[in-house]
CSV table of C-alpha atoms in Angstrom, one decimal:
chain,number,residue,atom,x,y,z
A,124,MET,CA,-11.7,83.2,23.6
A,125,ASN,CA,-8.7,84.0,24.1
A,126,LYS,CA,-5.8,84.1,21.4
A,127,ASN,CA,-3.2,82.0,23.1
A,128,ILE,CA,-5.8,79.4,24.0
A,129,LEU,CA,-6.9,79.0,20.1
A,130,LEU,CA,-3.6,78.6,19.5
A,131,ILE,CA,-2.7,76.2,22.1
A,132,ILE,CA,-5.8,74.1,20.8
A,133,LEU,CA,-4.6,74.1,17.1
A,134,GLY,CA,-1.3,73.2,17.7
A,135,LEU,CA,-2.7,70.2,19.8
A,136,ALA,CA,-4.7,69.1,17.0
A,137,VAL,CA,-1.9,69.2,14.6
A,138,ILE,CA,0.2,66.9,17.0
A,139,ALA,CA,-2.6,64.7,17.0
A,140,TYR,CA,-2.9,64.7,13.4
A,141,GLY,CA,0.9,63.9,13.4
A,142,ILE,CA,0.8,61.0,15.8
A,143,TYR,CA,-2.7,59.2,13.8
A,144,SER,CA,-0.8,59.3,10.3
A,145,LEU,CA,2.4,58.1,11.5
A,146,VAL,CA,0.3,55.0,13.3
A,147,SER,CA,-1.7,54.4,10.4
A,148,ASN,CA,1.1,54.1,7.9
A,149,LYS,CA,2.8,51.6,10.4
A,150,ARG,CA,-0.3,49.6,10.1
A,151,ASP,CA,-0.7,49.7,6.4
A,152,GLU,CA,3.2,48.5,6.2
A,153,SER,CA,2.2,45.5,8.7
A,154,ASP,CA,-0.5,44.6,6.3
A,155,ASN,CA,1.5,44.6,3.4
A,156,GLY,CA,4.1,42.7,4.8
A,157,LEU,CA,1.6,39.8,6.1
A,158,TYR,CA,-0.2,39.7,3.0
A,159,SER,CA,3.5,39.2,1.1
A,160,SER,CA,4.3,36.5,3.4
A,161,GLN,CA,1.3,34.5,2.9
A,162,GLN,CA,1.6,35.1,-0.8
A,163,GLN,CA,5.2,33.6,-0.8
A,164,GLY,CA,3.9,30.9,1.6
A,165,GLU,CA,1.1,30.1,-0.8
A,166,GLN,CA,3.3,30.2,-3.9
A,167,GLY,CA,5.8,28.0,-2.0
A,168,GLN,CA,3.2,25.4,-0.9
A,169,ASN,CA,1.8,25.4,-4.6
A,170,ASP,CA,5.2,24.6,-6.1
A,171,TYR,CA,5.7,22.1,-3.4
A,172,THR,CA,2.1,20.5,-4.3
A,173,GLN,CA,3.5,20.5,-7.6
A,174,SER,CA,6.5,18.8,-7.2
A,175,ASP,CA,5.1,16.4,-5.0
A,176,SER,CA,2.6,15.5,-7.8
A,177,ILE,CA,5.0,15.4,-10.8
A,178,GLU,CA,7.2,13.1,-8.7
A,179,SER,CA,4.1,10.8,-7.6
A,180,GLU,CA,3.3,10.3,-10.9
A,181,ALA,CA,6.6,9.7,-12.5
A,182,VAL,CA,6.4,7.4,-15.7
A,183,ILE,CA,7.3,3.6,-15.3
A,184,ASN,CA,9.0,2.3,-18.0
A,185,ASP,CA,6.9,0.0,-20.7
A,186,GLY,CA,7.7,-3.2,-21.5
A,187,SER,CA,7.8,-6.9,-20.1
A,188,TYR,CA,9.5,-7.6,-16.6
A,189,VAL,CA,10.6,-11.1,-15.5
A,190,VAL,CA,10.5,-11.3,-11.9
A,191,ASN,CA,13.8,-12.1,-9.9
A,192,LYS,CA,12.9,-14.9,-7.8
A,193,GLU,CA,16.2,-14.2,-5.0
A,194,GLU,CA,14.7,-10.6,-4.3
A,195,SER,CA,11.1,-11.4,-4.4
A,196,GLN,CA,9.0,-12.9,-1.6
A,197,VAL,CA,5.2,-14.5,-0.3
A,198,SER,CA,4.6,-14.1,3.3
A,199,TRP,CA,1.6,-16.1,4.8
A,200,GLN,CA,0.0,-15.5,8.0
A,201,ALA,CA,-2.7,-17.9,9.6
A,202,GLU,CA,-4.5,-17.7,13.1
A,203,LYS,CA,-5.9,-20.3,15.5
A,204,VAL,CA,-7.9,-19.3,18.5
A,205,LEU,CA,-5.4,-18.3,20.7
A,206,ALA,CA,-2.3,-18.0,18.3
A,207,GLU,CA,-1.1,-17.4,14.8
A,208,HIS,CA,1.5,-18.4,12.6
A,209,THR,CA,3.5,-16.9,9.8
A,210,GLY,CA,5.7,-17.9,6.9
A,211,LYS,CA,7.2,-17.5,4.0
A,212,VAL,CA,7.0,-19.3,0.5
A,213,ASN,CA,9.0,-19.0,-2.3
A,214,VAL,CA,8.4,-17.6,-6.1
A,215,LYS,CA,9.3,-20.0,-8.8
A,216,SER,CA,9.2,-17.8,-11.9
A,217,GLY,CA,6.5,-14.8,-12.3
A,218,GLU,CA,6.5,-11.9,-15.1
A,219,PHE,CA,4.1,-9.0,-15.7
A,220,MET,CA,3.6,-6.4,-18.4
A,221,ILE,CA,3.7,-2.2,-18.4
A,222,GLU,CA,1.8,-0.8,-21.0
A,223,SER,CA,1.4,3.3,-20.9
A,224,GLY,CA,2.9,3.5,-17.9
A,225,LYS,CA,-0.1,0.9,-16.7
A,226,LEU,CA,0.4,-2.5,-15.3
A,227,VAL,CA,-1.7,-4.7,-17.5
A,228,SER,CA,-0.9,-8.4,-16.8
A,229,GLY,CA,1.0,-10.5,-14.9
A,230,GLU,CA,1.5,-14.1,-13.4
A,231,ILE,CA,3.7,-15.6,-10.7
A,232,VAL,CA,3.8,-19.3,-9.7
A,233,ILE,CA,4.8,-20.4,-6.3
A,234,ASP,CA,7.0,-23.2,-5.2
A,235,MET,CA,4.5,-24.9,-2.7
A,236,ALA,CA,7.2,-27.3,-1.3
A,237,THR,CA,9.0,-24.1,0.2
A,238,ILE,CA,6.5,-23.2,2.5
A,239,SER,CA,8.2,-22.4,6.0
A,240,THR,CA,7.1,-20.9,9.2
A,241,ASP,CA,8.9,-17.9,10.6
A,242,GLU,CA,9.3,-20.0,14.0
A,243,GLU,CA,10.8,-23.2,12.4
A,244,ILE,CA,8.7,-25.7,13.4
A,245,GLU,CA,9.3,-28.5,11.4
A,246,ALA,CA,6.3,-30.4,12.3
A,247,LEU,CA,3.9,-27.8,11.3
A,248,GLU,CA,5.8,-27.4,8.0
A,249,ASN,CA,5.4,-30.9,7.3
A,250,HIS,CA,1.9,-31.0,8.0
A,251,LEU,CA,0.9,-27.7,5.8
A,252,LYS,CA,3.0,-29.8,3.0
A,253,SER,CA,0.2,-32.6,3.8
A,254,ASP,CA,-3.1,-34.0,2.3
A,255,ASP,CA,-4.6,-31.7,5.4
A,256,PHE,CA,-3.4,-28.4,3.7
A,257,PHE,CA,-1.8,-28.0,0.7
A,258,ASN,CA,-1.0,-31.7,-0.5
A,259,ILE,CA,2.2,-30.7,-2.0
A,260,THR,CA,2.9,-34.2,-3.4
A,261,ASN,CA,0.0,-33.6,-6.1
A,262,TYR,CA,-0.3,-30.1,-6.3
A,263,PRO,CA,3.3,-28.7,-6.1
A,264,GLU,CA,2.5,-25.4,-7.6
A,265,ALA,CA,0.3,-22.6,-6.7
A,266,ARG,CA,-0.6,-19.6,-9.3
A,267,LEU,CA,-1.7,-16.2,-9.2
A,268,SER,CA,-2.9,-14.5,-12.5
A,269,LEU,CA,-3.7,-10.7,-13.2
A,270,LEU,CA,-6.7,-10.7,-15.2
A,271,SER,CA,-7.2,-6.8,-15.0
A,272,ALA,CA,-6.4,-3.9,-12.8
A,273,THR,CA,-7.7,-0.5,-12.5
A,274,LYS,CA,-6.1,2.8,-11.4
A,275,THR,CA,-7.3,4.0,-7.6
A,276,THR,CA,-6.2,7.1,-6.0
A,277,GLY,CA,-2.6,6.9,-6.4
A,278,ALA,CA,-0.5,7.6,-9.4
A,279,HIS,CA,0.8,3.4,-9.3
A,280,ASP,CA,-2.0,2.3,-7.0
A,281,TYR,CA,-4.6,-0.5,-8.7
A,282,GLU,CA,-7.6,-2.4,-7.4
A,283,ALA,CA,-6.6,-5.9,-9.5
A,284,ARG,CA,-9.2,-8.7,-10.4
A,285,ALA,CA,-6.9,-11.9,-10.3
A,286,GLU,CA,-7.2,-15.9,-10.5
A,287,MET,CA,-5.9,-18.1,-7.6
A,288,THR,CA,-4.8,-21.9,-8.2
A,289,ILE,CA,-3.9,-23.7,-5.1
A,290,LYS,CA,-4.4,-27.6,-5.3
A,291,GLY,CA,-5.8,-27.3,-8.9
A,292,ILE,CA,-8.5,-25.2,-8.0
A,293,THR,CA,-8.9,-21.6,-9.4
A,294,ASN,CA,-11.1,-19.0,-7.8
A,295,GLU,CA,-11.4,-15.2,-8.6
A,296,ILE,CA,-10.2,-12.7,-6.1
A,297,MET,CA,-10.0,-9.0,-5.8
A,298,LEU,CA,-6.7,-7.5,-4.1
A,299,PRO,CA,-5.0,-4.3,-4.3
A,300,LEU,CA,-1.4,-4.0,-5.9
A,301,SER,CA,1.3,-0.9,-6.1
A,302,LEU,CA,4.0,-0.1,-8.2
A,303,GLU,CA,7.4,1.4,-7.3
A,304,GLU,CA,10.3,1.7,-9.3
A,305,VAL,CA,13.7,0.9,-6.9
A,306,ASP,CA,17.0,1.1,-8.1
A,307,GLY,CA,16.1,0.6,-11.6
A,308,SER,CA,13.8,-2.2,-10.8
A,309,VAL,CA,9.9,-2.3,-10.9
A,310,VAL,CA,8.5,-3.8,-7.2
A,311,VAL,CA,4.7,-5.1,-7.6
A,312,SER,CA,3.5,-5.4,-4.3
A,313,SER,CA,0.0,-6.7,-2.4
A,314,ASP,CA,-1.7,-7.6,0.7
A,315,PHE,CA,-4.4,-9.5,0.7
A,316,SER,CA,-6.5,-12.4,2.5
A,317,ILE,CA,-8.4,-15.6,1.4
A,318,ASP,CA,-10.7,-18.2,2.7
A,319,ARG,CA,-8.7,-21.2,2.4
A,320,THR,CA,-11.8,-23.4,2.5
A,321,LYS,CA,-12.8,-21.9,-1.1
A,322,TRP,CA,-9.6,-24.1,-2.1
A,323,GLU,CA,-10.7,-27.3,0.2
A,324,ILE,CA,-8.3,-26.6,2.9
A,325,ASN,CA,-11.0,-27.2,5.3
A,326,PHE,CA,-8.5,-28.9,8.1
A,327,ARG,CA,-10.2,-27.3,11.5
A,328,SER,CA,-12.1,-25.0,10.0
A,329,GLY,CA,-15.6,-23.7,12.0
A,330,LYS,CA,-17.5,-24.3,9.0
A,331,PHE,CA,-17.0,-27.9,8.8
A,332,PHE,CA,-16.3,-29.2,12.1
A,333,GLN,CA,-18.0,-28.6,15.4
A,334,ASP,CA,-16.9,-28.4,19.2
A,335,LEU,CA,-13.7,-27.3,18.1
A,336,GLY,CA,-12.7,-24.9,20.7
A,337,ASP,CA,-9.2,-23.4,20.9
A,338,ASN,CA,-8.1,-25.5,18.3
A,339,MET,CA,-10.0,-24.1,15.6
A,340,ILE,CA,-8.2,-22.4,12.9
A,341,LYS,CA,-9.6,-19.4,11.1
A,342,ASP,CA,-10.6,-19.5,7.7
A,343,GLU,CA,-8.7,-16.7,6.5
A,344,ILE,CA,-4.9,-16.8,5.3
A,345,ASN,CA,-3.4,-13.3,4.8
A,346,PHE,CA,-0.4,-13.0,1.9
A,347,GLN,CA,2.0,-10.3,1.5
A,348,VAL,CA,3.4,-10.3,-2.1
A,349,ARG,CA,6.5,-8.4,-3.0
A,350,LEU,CA,7.8,-9.0,-6.7
A,351,VAL,CA,11.0,-7.3,-8.0
A,352,GLY,CA,10.8,-7.3,-11.8
A,353,ALA,CA,13.5,-6.4,-14.0
A,354,LEU,CA,12.8,-5.0,-17.6
A,355,ASN,CA,13.2,-8.0,-20.5
A,356,SER,CA,15.6,-6.2,-22.8
């Protein structure tokens, strides 16, 4: 083989190897950069998760809490076949106890004489206070008493067992509860429903009356409770 041709082939091989080495180094640098970015992202995610966990598990101070009746509220909702009504009723008094950062007991008294409708329908409000419904003349108060509370998935979320007394009748119910600290107060919240007929509120219930048509009132009453408690010093 001609000596000049051999030199040319050898030169081309050297150039090709140089180009391969350059491309390979660039690829390694890119992979290292990507791996480093992934590590930083994972570390940032872990830091965020840890911070989030610490915040969600913030300890609520132990002690007896007195419910502020002016800031607390009980809302209700009931439905007929073609319509619904909503309203409020005042908290008369209440307290709850926190031990080891957990809710362990509590009770609220509800002033049934204050039951009102958001639509401000006076005739309906008077009817709710009558014997057909809550009979406030003989039973001016209702009561919700906590029997036990079991923590669920959230740091301050509970599945609670309680007794609800309406018209002098007491039934056990299950309801969700959540706690949070807001501006130095502890807020207890719950959203639950009851079957009114268990408290002998049977007016226009399909269980007891037939052929009601559109006048039938559903048995379920929904309550949304928000209690604001201050630590009893």
